[in-house]
XYZ file of C-alpha atoms in Angstrom:
707
model
C 10.849 2.810 -19.489
C 11.627 3.406 -15.640
C 14.548 2.940 -13.315
C 13.815 1.807 -9.856
C 16.307 2.646 -7.037
C 13.870 2.785 -3.845
C 14.511 -1.061 -3.413
C 16.178 -3.384 -5.583
C 17.713 -1.760 -8.486
C 15.474 -2.498 -11.664
C 14.109 -1.615 -14.871
C 10.617 -1.497 -15.269
C 7.927 -0.796 -18.151
C 4.549 -0.718 -16.839
C 3.835 -3.629 -14.745
C 6.864 -5.393 -16.189
C 9.974 -5.316 -13.953
C 13.710 -6.755 -14.698
C 15.445 -7.052 -11.334
C 19.292 -6.608 -12.205
C 21.559 -9.200 -11.005
C 24.521 -8.302 -8.723
C 27.282 -7.245 -11.259
C 30.048 -4.618 -11.626
C 27.805 -2.808 -14.264
C 24.603 -2.743 -11.676
C 27.192 -1.050 -8.992
C 27.835 1.621 -11.823
C 24.363 2.083 -12.734
C 23.245 2.708 -9.085
C 26.203 5.329 -8.403
C 25.228 7.144 -11.412
C 21.393 7.162 -10.802
C 22.044 8.217 -7.162
C 23.600 11.146 -8.369
C 21.466 11.740 -11.695
C 22.053 14.927 -13.709
C 25.433 15.623 -11.857
C 28.819 14.862 -12.877
C 30.299 11.923 -10.822
C 34.111 11.466 -10.912
C 35.854 8.490 -12.380
C 37.504 7.867 -9.075
C 34.366 7.716 -7.164
C 32.613 5.538 -9.846
C 35.681 3.071 -9.464
C 35.414 2.816 -5.813
C 31.609 2.188 -5.992
C 32.163 -0.406 -8.619
C 35.343 -2.140 -7.202
C 35.567 -0.867 -3.433
C 38.413 0.690 -1.950
C 40.932 -1.681 -3.499
C 40.777 -1.620 -7.073
C 42.504 -3.395 -10.028
C 45.167 -1.760 -12.086
C 43.066 -1.890 -14.942
C 40.054 -0.180 -13.146
C 40.026 2.908 -15.413
C 39.593 0.779 -18.426
C 37.278 -1.543 -16.809
C 35.060 1.065 -16.070
C 34.684 2.299 -19.840
C 33.657 -1.323 -20.508
C 31.063 -1.122 -17.947
C 29.743 1.883 -19.358
C 29.526 0.017 -22.790
C 27.476 -2.604 -21.361
C 24.956 -0.317 -19.636
C 24.543 1.413 -23.047
C 23.976 -1.826 -24.636
C 21.358 -2.672 -21.715
C 19.626 0.584 -22.328
C 19.227 -0.280 -26.056
C 18.154 -3.849 -25.616
C 15.364 -2.715 -23.354
C 14.436 0.352 -25.360
C 15.290 2.893 -22.843
C 14.967 6.465 -24.404
C 15.206 9.903 -22.947
C 18.089 8.562 -20.639
C 21.750 8.137 -21.538
C 25.269 8.065 -19.983
C 27.334 10.918 -21.088
C 30.844 11.083 -20.780
C 32.163 14.518 -19.460
C 35.374 15.894 -18.383
C 36.494 14.099 -15.207
C 33.842 11.352 -15.260
C 30.432 10.482 -16.451
C 26.726 11.803 -15.889
C 23.299 10.020 -16.370
C 20.628 12.155 -17.513
C 16.951 11.411 -15.885
C 13.826 13.138 -14.707
C 10.840 12.105 -12.196
C 9.149 10.352 -15.113
C 12.100 7.711 -15.517
C 13.479 7.598 -12.002
C 11.589 6.859 -9.022
C 14.007 8.716 -6.553
C 13.465 11.818 -8.460
C 9.772 11.291 -8.669
C 9.677 10.747 -4.734
C 11.610 14.083 -3.944
C 9.413 15.817 -6.429
C 6.461 14.374 -4.696
C 7.649 15.437 -1.300
C 8.428 19.015 -2.515
C 4.873 19.484 -3.681
C 3.609 17.996 -0.406
C 5.618 20.614 1.525
C 3.901 23.449 -0.296
C 0.383 22.004 0.838
C 0.937 23.224 4.728
C -2.713 24.740 4.583
C -4.153 21.415 3.425
C -3.125 18.785 5.838
C -5.511 15.934 3.790
C -3.914 17.071 0.546
C -0.377 16.933 1.987
C -1.046 13.561 3.716
C -2.353 12.129 0.385
C 0.680 13.610 -1.490
C 3.160 12.309 1.066
C 1.692 8.760 1.132
C 1.789 8.736 -2.624
C 5.402 9.581 -2.581
C 5.953 6.635 0.186
C 4.391 4.054 -2.043
C 7.130 4.374 -4.522
C 9.491 2.503 -2.083
C 9.495 -1.017 -2.980
C 11.749 -2.874 -0.510
C 15.202 -3.044 0.865
C 17.355 -0.322 -0.542
C 19.654 -1.649 -3.448
C 19.492 -5.105 -1.985
C 20.928 -6.355 -5.484
C 23.791 -3.916 -5.459
C 26.812 -5.250 -3.881
C 28.822 -2.067 -3.283
C 30.116 -1.450 0.149
C 30.897 2.219 -0.711
C 27.249 3.035 -1.734
C 25.756 1.112 1.253
C 28.074 3.061 3.445
C 27.730 6.511 1.848
C 24.304 6.632 0.219
C 22.002 4.009 1.781
C 21.818 5.693 5.073
C 21.058 9.018 3.564
C 18.151 7.579 1.551
C 16.646 5.848 4.529
C 16.926 9.011 6.618
C 14.836 11.031 3.861
C 12.279 8.403 4.265
C 12.186 8.319 7.916
C 11.638 11.866 7.984
C 8.634 11.622 5.793
C 7.163 8.828 7.670
C 7.511 10.911 10.878
C 5.657 13.830 8.994
C 2.865 11.384 7.942
C 2.318 10.183 11.358
C 2.123 13.886 12.668
C -0.506 14.776 10.258
C -2.614 11.574 10.953
C -2.238 12.574 14.849
C -3.346 16.129 14.067
C -6.487 15.046 11.971
C -7.559 12.984 14.691
C -6.951 9.624 12.952
C -4.822 7.745 15.549
C -5.907 4.489 14.594
C -4.284 4.718 11.111
C -0.985 6.371 12.883
C -0.785 3.145 15.157
C -0.704 0.915 12.162
C 2.561 2.374 10.960
C 4.091 3.259 14.425
C 3.846 -0.032 15.928
C 6.232 -1.388 13.119
C 8.309 1.731 13.132
C 9.149 1.614 16.679
C 10.362 -1.934 16.434
C 12.361 -1.623 13.345
C 13.901 1.479 14.914
C 14.022 0.927 18.515
C 16.202 3.963 19.335
C 14.129 6.579 17.424
C 12.548 8.287 20.311
C 10.251 10.308 17.989
C 8.454 7.252 16.647
C 8.056 6.302 20.271
C 6.676 9.608 21.430
C 4.140 9.556 18.545
C 3.179 5.997 19.339
C 2.624 6.679 23.129
C 0.567 9.896 22.186
C -1.395 7.707 19.662
C -2.180 5.333 22.352
C -3.159 7.741 24.803
C -5.396 9.641 22.468
C -7.144 6.396 21.677
C -8.104 5.860 25.235
C -5.373 3.017 25.788
C -3.575 4.820 28.770
C -2.330 1.561 30.350
C -0.712 0.494 26.906
C 0.681 4.068 26.522
C 2.386 3.809 29.736
C 3.734 0.233 29.145
C 5.140 1.602 26.078
C 7.172 4.400 27.717
C 8.542 2.092 30.235
C 9.630 -0.464 27.106
C 11.459 2.402 25.627
C 12.975 3.713 28.822
C 14.354 0.221 29.625
C 15.718 0.039 26.152
C 17.519 3.473 26.358
C 18.950 2.749 29.743
C 20.165 -0.693 29.087
C 21.365 -0.425 25.545
C 22.645 3.161 25.460
C 22.757 4.336 29.205
C 20.755 7.316 28.525
C 17.435 8.387 29.809
C 14.560 9.331 27.899
C 14.198 12.915 26.170
C 12.645 15.575 28.297
C 9.565 15.494 25.899
C 9.033 11.882 26.396
C 9.173 12.508 30.198
C 6.741 15.414 29.925
C 4.369 13.198 27.973
C 4.550 10.459 30.560
C 4.010 12.858 33.352
C 0.735 14.060 31.564
C -0.480 10.469 30.899
C -0.013 9.866 34.709
C -2.023 12.731 35.503
C -4.788 11.811 33.082
C -4.238 15.520 31.391
C -5.945 16.422 28.220
C -3.151 16.685 25.738
C -5.141 19.454 23.749
C -5.193 19.478 19.908
C -2.529 17.970 18.058
C -3.000 20.234 15.064
C -1.124 23.560 15.724
C 2.281 22.039 16.031
C 1.963 18.874 14.128
C 0.045 20.221 11.112
C 2.399 23.309 10.529
C 4.733 22.818 7.751
C 8.177 23.975 8.666
C 9.016 27.453 7.305
C 12.008 27.834 4.939
C 15.189 27.820 6.874
C 13.893 26.274 9.912
C 16.017 23.614 11.584
C 13.453 20.740 11.159
C 12.285 20.270 7.872
C 10.312 17.523 6.656
C 13.065 16.286 4.089
C 16.741 16.926 4.857
C 18.924 18.876 2.879
C 20.249 15.898 1.105
C 17.143 15.920 -0.727
C 18.874 18.442 -3.235
C 21.958 16.495 -3.763
C 22.653 12.777 -2.656
C 26.098 12.896 -3.593
C 27.684 15.388 -1.200
C 27.004 13.269 1.985
C 29.472 12.638 4.841
C 32.143 9.792 4.544
C 30.851 8.192 7.722
C 27.400 7.389 6.700
C 25.755 8.088 9.945
C 22.035 9.006 9.683
C 21.898 12.611 10.521
C 18.849 14.321 12.251
C 15.746 12.215 13.103
C 13.053 15.077 13.490
C 12.837 14.415 17.057
C 11.587 17.439 19.330
C 14.145 16.390 21.935
C 17.829 17.433 22.289
C 19.486 13.935 22.107
C 17.900 11.739 19.641
C 18.979 8.186 19.007
C 18.600 6.725 15.687
C 19.277 2.917 14.328
C 21.278 2.950 10.993
C 20.106 0.711 8.235
C 22.893 -1.707 8.732
C 21.690 -2.597 12.353
C 24.013 -0.450 14.284
C 22.662 1.663 17.235
C 24.458 4.996 17.348
C 23.511 8.058 19.305
C 23.096 11.147 17.466
C 24.909 14.263 18.208
C 22.800 16.856 20.334
C 21.030 19.699 18.122
C 23.752 22.112 19.340
C 26.743 19.983 18.483
C 28.354 21.046 15.401
C 27.803 18.858 12.362
C 30.849 16.885 10.857
C 32.684 18.244 8.309
C 31.330 16.911 5.128
C 33.657 14.900 2.821
C 34.151 16.311 -0.878
C 31.520 15.637 -3.208
C 32.286 12.876 -5.840
C 31.856 15.308 -8.685
C 35.015 17.337 -7.883
C 38.074 17.542 -5.745
C 40.526 14.761 -4.580
C 38.690 11.465 -3.632
C 38.042 10.801 -0.069
C 40.317 9.021 2.028
C 39.695 5.275 2.201
C 37.837 4.043 4.813
C 36.969 0.199 5.987
C 34.395 -1.179 3.915
C 31.386 -2.365 5.913
C 29.290 -5.617 4.986
C 26.719 -4.321 2.385
C 24.312 -6.834 3.605
C 21.186 -4.460 4.728
C 19.949 -4.752 8.349
C 16.598 -3.623 9.225
C 14.560 -3.100 5.869
C 13.646 0.626 5.504
C 10.709 -0.566 3.693
C 9.266 -2.343 6.698
C 7.250 0.297 8.122
C 3.749 -0.153 6.434
C 3.369 3.649 5.394
C 5.890 2.903 2.762
C 4.019 0.181 1.043
C 0.570 1.320 1.548
C -0.988 2.610 -1.531
C -2.467 6.210 -1.431
C -6.245 6.058 -0.559
C -8.544 8.737 -2.049
C -10.225 10.693 0.850
C -13.635 9.382 -0.592
C -12.509 5.614 0.009
C -10.972 5.883 3.318
C -12.888 3.906 5.988
C -14.949 6.026 7.923
C -14.699 6.440 11.751
C -17.368 6.324 14.277
C -17.528 9.490 16.478
C -17.816 8.912 20.104
C -20.569 10.177 22.201
C -19.807 13.587 23.612
C -17.767 14.456 20.482
C -21.077 15.784 18.746
C -21.592 18.080 21.653
C -18.118 19.559 21.562
C -17.028 17.877 25.031
C -13.383 16.690 24.492
C -12.385 13.304 25.749
C -9.720 13.137 28.632
C -7.195 11.643 26.079
C -7.638 14.305 23.376
C -9.057 14.059 19.831
C -8.975 10.213 18.798
C -11.504 7.601 20.005
C -11.009 3.724 20.310
C -13.712 3.102 17.608
C -11.276 4.574 14.978
C -9.133 1.705 14.897
C -12.024 -0.665 14.628
C -12.990 0.139 11.140
C -16.663 0.879 11.824
C -18.649 3.701 10.529
C -21.644 4.793 8.572
C -22.581 3.168 5.165
C -21.076 5.516 2.525
C -22.787 6.129 -1.057
C -21.704 4.513 -4.075
C -21.164 7.010 -6.753
C -22.678 6.109 -10.301
C -24.079 2.872 -9.098
C -25.748 1.169 -11.960
C -26.636 -2.394 -12.847
C -27.461 -5.299 -10.421
C -31.182 -4.079 -10.317
C -32.795 -7.642 -9.742
C -30.215 -8.422 -7.187
C -30.678 -5.428 -5.193
C -34.441 -5.586 -5.374
C -34.348 -9.236 -3.922
C -31.740 -8.143 -1.167
C -33.846 -5.212 -0.200
C -37.018 -7.320 -0.058
C -35.266 -9.882 2.266
C -33.712 -7.154 4.488
C -36.906 -5.591 5.053
C -38.970 -8.597 5.757
C -40.167 -9.131 9.453
C -37.623 -10.612 11.456
C -37.619 -14.524 11.961
C -39.430 -16.026 14.770
C -39.436 -19.305 16.440
C -36.760 -21.413 18.105
C -34.055 -19.205 16.576
C -35.835 -15.849 17.506
C -33.500 -12.919 17.714
C -30.964 -14.923 15.449
C -29.413 -12.247 13.129
C -30.800 -12.283 9.472
C -27.743 -13.084 7.243
C -27.554 -12.199 3.587
C -24.407 -13.316 1.939
C -22.983 -11.533 -1.274
C -19.896 -13.368 -2.689
C -18.164 -13.413 -5.833
C -14.735 -12.734 -7.328
C -12.365 -9.944 -6.010
C -13.537 -6.767 -7.918
C -16.850 -7.865 -8.766
C -18.935 -5.581 -6.934
C -19.937 -7.093 -3.692
C -19.229 -4.118 -1.434
C -20.765 -1.609 -3.759
C -24.043 -3.764 -4.053
C -24.245 -4.255 -0.268
C -23.672 -0.477 0.464
C -25.986 0.818 -2.409
C -28.919 -1.499 -1.047
C -28.162 -0.470 2.679
C -28.802 2.987 1.862
C -31.998 2.268 -0.115
C -33.443 0.405 3.033
C -32.608 2.803 5.539
C -36.044 3.694 6.983
C -36.414 0.089 7.949
C -33.536 0.186 10.417
C -34.121 3.103 12.727
C -31.055 2.037 15.126
C -28.656 2.849 12.123
C -26.698 1.140 9.560
C -22.987 0.347 9.813
C -20.112 -0.816 7.643
C -17.650 -2.876 9.586
C -14.389 -3.749 7.808
C -13.439 -7.497 8.554
C -9.965 -6.787 7.382
C -7.227 -4.332 8.315
C -5.544 -2.065 6.110
C -2.421 -4.756 5.804
C -5.038 -7.196 4.882
C -4.898 -9.262 8.150
C -8.396 -10.544 9.251
C -10.137 -8.841 12.558
C -11.091 -11.224 15.267
C -14.817 -11.707 15.887
C -14.076 -10.697 19.672
C -12.468 -7.455 18.512
C -15.458 -6.465 16.196
C -18.003 -7.522 18.923
C -16.355 -5.148 21.337
C -16.269 -2.265 18.830
C -19.609 -2.985 17.824
C -21.167 -2.567 21.335
C -19.386 0.689 21.660
C -20.628 2.036 18.349
C -24.291 0.753 18.593
C -24.380 2.033 21.999
C -24.727 5.410 20.524
C -27.412 4.500 18.209
C -31.428 4.606 18.426
C -33.858 1.871 19.479
C -35.061 -0.609 16.965
C -33.535 -2.825 14.177
C -29.955 -2.115 13.015
C -28.240 -3.386 9.772
C -24.616 -4.329 9.692
C -22.528 -4.798 6.591
C -19.591 -7.117 7.551
C -17.300 -6.197 4.599
C -14.860 -8.643 3.437
C -15.048 -11.561 5.421
C -12.448 -14.288 5.177
C -14.136 -17.394 6.427
C -17.160 -18.515 8.369
C -15.582 -18.626 11.624
C -14.855 -15.106 11.649
C -18.338 -14.090 11.882
C -20.414 -17.091 13.422
C -20.183 -15.551 17.007
C -21.584 -12.251 15.488
C -24.639 -13.936 14.170
C -25.752 -16.081 17.274
C -28.898 -15.273 18.905
C -29.126 -12.249 20.387
C -26.446 -10.935 18.106
C -23.510 -8.863 19.151
C -23.356 -6.836 22.515
C -25.691 -3.692 22.057
C -27.952 -5.139 19.397
C -31.792 -5.316 19.490
C -34.059 -7.979 17.970
C -34.434 -8.289 14.615
C -30.712 -7.447 13.815
C -30.093 -7.905 9.969
C -26.538 -8.633 8.661
C -25.198 -8.454 5.092
C -21.852 -10.468 4.657
C -19.564 -9.729 1.769
C -16.897 -11.988 1.058
C -14.836 -13.704 -1.908
C -15.889 -17.088 -0.316
C -19.079 -18.854 -0.738
C -19.560 -19.483 3.036
C -21.670 -22.462 2.401
C -20.858 -23.650 5.881
C -22.127 -20.472 7.331
C -25.294 -20.755 5.601
C -25.616 -24.446 6.611
C -25.297 -23.750 10.432
C -26.836 -20.278 10.520
C -29.255 -20.154 7.763
C -29.663 -17.085 5.345
C -29.581 -16.557 1.703
C -26.743 -16.273 -0.853
C -26.406 -13.800 -3.665
C -23.610 -15.027 -5.961
C -22.443 -12.060 -8.307
C -20.822 -12.580 -11.779
C -19.527 -10.104 -14.085
C -21.636 -7.364 -15.823
C -23.879 -8.034 -18.855
C -22.997 -6.098 -21.917
C -26.179 -3.813 -21.000
C -24.927 -3.211 -17.296
C -21.286 -2.402 -18.495
C -22.736 0.207 -21.259
C -24.761 1.632 -18.305
C -21.790 2.290 -16.121
C -20.191 4.175 -18.789
C -23.157 6.275 -19.534
C -23.407 7.117 -15.670
C -19.785 7.704 -15.096
C -18.607 9.175 -18.263
C -21.830 10.841 -19.416
C -24.424 10.282 -21.922
C -23.036 12.737 -24.393
C -19.539 11.443 -24.570
C -20.609 7.810 -24.821
C -23.512 8.029 -26.859
C -21.465 9.938 -29.543
C -19.262 6.662 -30.066
C -21.664 3.872 -28.995
C -19.739 1.183 -30.770
C -16.463 2.109 -29.410
C -18.040 2.061 -25.789
C -19.256 -1.405 -26.245
C -15.852 -2.499 -27.531
C -14.128 -0.689 -24.414
C -16.516 -2.828 -22.075
C -15.515 -5.956 -23.779
C -11.925 -5.121 -23.411
C -12.561 -4.869 -19.709
C -14.374 -8.165 -19.851
C -17.287 -6.380 -18.296
C -15.446 -6.846 -15.173
C -16.920 -4.090 -12.639
C -13.351 -3.209 -10.953
C -11.902 -2.791 -14.571
C -14.820 -0.842 -15.664
C -14.389 1.698 -12.438
C -10.785 2.165 -13.296
C -11.398 2.580 -16.955
C -14.143 5.362 -16.308
C -11.800 6.920 -13.937
C -8.910 7.125 -16.556
C -11.432 8.321 -19.105
C -12.704 11.157 -17.025
C -9.161 12.489 -16.552
C -8.601 12.680 -20.183
C -11.850 14.439 -21.466
C -10.480 14.916 -25.020
C -9.583 11.362 -25.647
C -12.025 9.746 -28.023
C -13.302 6.391 -27.085
C -12.295 4.898 -30.425
C -8.708 5.850 -29.516
C -9.187 4.592 -26.041
C -10.004 1.016 -27.541
C -6.602 0.938 -29.128
C -4.573 2.301 -26.345
C -6.551 -0.053 -23.694
C -6.412 -3.133 -26.136
C -2.491 -3.051 -26.702
C -1.977 -3.914 -22.891
C -5.147 -3.909 -20.879
C -3.661 -5.164 -17.529
C -0.963 -2.463 -17.532
C -3.328 0.245 -18.357
C -6.219 -0.884 -16.021
C -4.508 1.122 -13.082
C -4.546 4.532 -11.701
C -0.953 6.064 -12.130
C -1.523 8.391 -8.996
C -2.885 5.531 -6.839
C -1.245 2.141 -7.800
C -3.359 0.297 -5.273
C -6.153 0.870 -7.645
C -5.299 -1.632 -10.305
C -6.777 -5.066 -11.670
C -3.384 -6.532 -11.290
C -3.114 -5.469 -7.631
C -6.501 -6.660 -7.044
C -5.715 -10.170 -8.411
C -2.302 -10.248 -6.568
C -3.927 -9.761 -3.374
C -6.633 -12.375 -3.729
C -3.953 -14.928 -4.901
C -1.974 -14.021 -1.758
C -4.817 -15.075 0.527
C -4.992 -18.455 -1.010
C -3.380 -21.509 0.437
C 0.116 -22.057 -1.356
C -1.065 -25.564 -2.980
C -4.372 -23.785 -4.084
C -2.137 -21.031 -5.762
C 0.041 -23.005 -7.271
C -2.945 -25.298 -8.646
C -4.658 -22.184 -9.889
C -1.575 -21.025 -11.529
C -1.123 -24.455 -13.465
C -4.755 -24.163 -14.669
C -4.511 -20.726 -15.788
C -1.307 -21.065 -17.737
C -2.564 -24.412 -19.288
C -5.394 -25.147 -21.993
C -9.023 -24.863 -21.133
C -9.285 -28.548 -21.386
C -7.581 -28.542 -17.777
C -10.628 -27.342 -16.250
C -12.492 -30.523 -17.628
C -13.302 -33.727 -15.214
C -10.825 -35.829 -17.671
C -8.195 -33.135 -18.750
C -5.559 -33.711 -21.170
C -4.025 -37.135 -21.548
C -0.592 -36.205 -20.819
C -1.679 -33.744 -18.229
C -4.148 -35.662 -15.873
C -7.133 -34.220 -14.288
C -6.977 -31.484 -11.469
C -9.194 -32.965 -8.869
C -12.605 -31.751 -8.591
C -12.039 -30.952 -4.886
C -9.366 -28.407 -5.840
C -11.272 -26.810 -8.736
C -14.445 -26.494 -6.162
C -12.063 -24.600 -3.741
C -11.001 -22.349 -6.272
C -14.630 -21.732 -7.488
C -15.682 -21.156 -3.756
C -12.787 -18.531 -3.502
C -14.193 -16.787 -6.646
C -11.402 -17.579 -8.823
C -13.302 -20.042 -10.987
C -16.764 -19.432 -12.569
C -19.751 -21.857 -12.656
C -18.791 -25.079 -12.374
C -20.934 -28.611 -12.223
C -23.176 -29.413 -13.768
C -21.422 -26.776 -16.482
C -17.965 -26.168 -17.222
C -15.580 -24.228 -15.002
C -14.105 -21.165 -16.394
C -11.403 -18.378 -15.606
C -12.140 -14.864 -16.517
C -9.936 -13.640 -19.362
C -8.339 -10.853 -17.308
C -7.533 -13.185 -14.613
C -5.982 -15.862 -16.749
C -4.171 -12.945 -18.610
C -2.742 -11.717 -15.300
C -1.497 -15.227 -14.209
C 0.399 -15.685 -17.287
C 1.895 -12.128 -17.427
C 3.065 -12.809 -13.848
C 4.837 -15.844 -14.696
C 6.559 -14.238 -17.534
C 7.613 -11.476 -15.436
C 8.978 -13.828 -12.647
C 10.901 -15.716 -15.381
C 12.536 -12.571 -16.516
C 13.455 -10.956 -13.220
C 16.836 -12.954 -12.884
C 18.163 -11.493 -16.237
C 21.783 -10.691 -15.912
C 23.090 -7.241 -16.965
């Protein structure tokens, strides 16, 4: 069981989450967890629960709230965490495994020690930020906590977001930094450091005019709203852009972790003890290199921060000891800008091997720096060389047929020079991208002009436009050799997204005989009808293919020692490629785990355990959730109805009391990869997907449970 503070106050057990309803015990629990492992005075707890004007019976009522929390812990099987009565107040005992706030701070501390390895530090910080799940304590109605604690927690996160963007800039990954910085600057318009990073990222990406426009925008905001000029560092940056100067490498300042005792650490001193903050609740310190830094507090108030040389306000006494602080006006606890709105917070950490490759611009290979610095425009386009697929197994017939079609002579006739299209479709997680990449690397000799992987959706799931992709391809293909080229258009959302790229002549910069592999969850029948091509529809692995994947990934010695258990493991995974990949990763991290024991462990709750704990984005449940989010709401509702109902709902007639689900709806769901087979045979829902929908419905029904 795990407590969640970095978002709505909740109890979580694996994927099951109970979000507590607003109540006095919820206020008390939040106050204790914010000061976990420390004694919190009874007076402070009473103010956190009832506000500054407390009832005469507050002391006795506080004991009642503690009793209700202990009953709640017993009801949900909370172990390892308890509320202790100590002289002067109460204390809750928790650790990183049981409280997300402590896990977050532990991750940040570990990242700070990785100053010699920027990639590792970046990965660890993003892993920490993935623990934030939304608006802080949105279901806790305590004006005291929203005044004293929430701003400090938001500041902890902002300092880490700044560090992540510094690391991305230092590593030359300006495109990734821009995704985070566009939103950060709009949510916190007075936070000058975010603007400075955004302007620098735009300029280093070759977007000089946009960088100058952004500078003018923030300059106008600061003057009109606050009556101040941009910081000296922002003005120097503007001057460098106007002169077209090379900014030089980012690495030295941005990648160097602060030394102990330095004035600008990644995480403020409040990491050590949240409970000792100032009574004012102002956000202190922005990590800016400038003198006067302006930040927006999470309640939506814009307040200028003191200069670095100005003395800090005297802190109020900690709640654990001493007299209680003097009463202050209680602000409206309703949150303002959501601290979780910046994409870095919710982006699941991505392993280095899985990150989108970046096309290196001409000149980079010869060591010639660009005028703008280390980043190049193609970095934001999601285009790069086709990566290899580790432990690729199965799909032998499909791979052979795809290779034969791609290496066949280009079509001739009236549609001469039209791109040869191969569509690989199927359910989310079925292995479409892996097959396309594997075949592309096999047929490399037939494409001397190169092979490129083009990601048709951004990191936030939004589709790229055909015009945007065509412009980026013109730059990328312009640096390749003569002859045929092969493109993999990965994760296409609909036919209209790729039709302009498959017209006679292909995208700008491509030669005759361009070959295109399109991967999509959709069937894209309309694309085949208008542009021709060939479709490879993928289904789940056969039993032999699943077993082969275990052999290749885990090792023959371990698998062949327990062949029966290995076959049972693949069956529990439903022979679903994404589930098998996650399973093999978990087995490799536990070399001493017997496969027979893994069967029992996985079989108890396969959906909860088919996830990578250090990378929550790699999970079967997350994969299905993202697929269902893409559906039209009416289709999503119909699919939920089908998955929760009896199998007869998938038939033409349907149960008498239910009535049939229209075939047009079932066909659309099959086209989206969520239903298998179909006319003339019966429709089916994969067992893992059906279980996920039913589990999600149960969790949704429990989320409003009262304390």
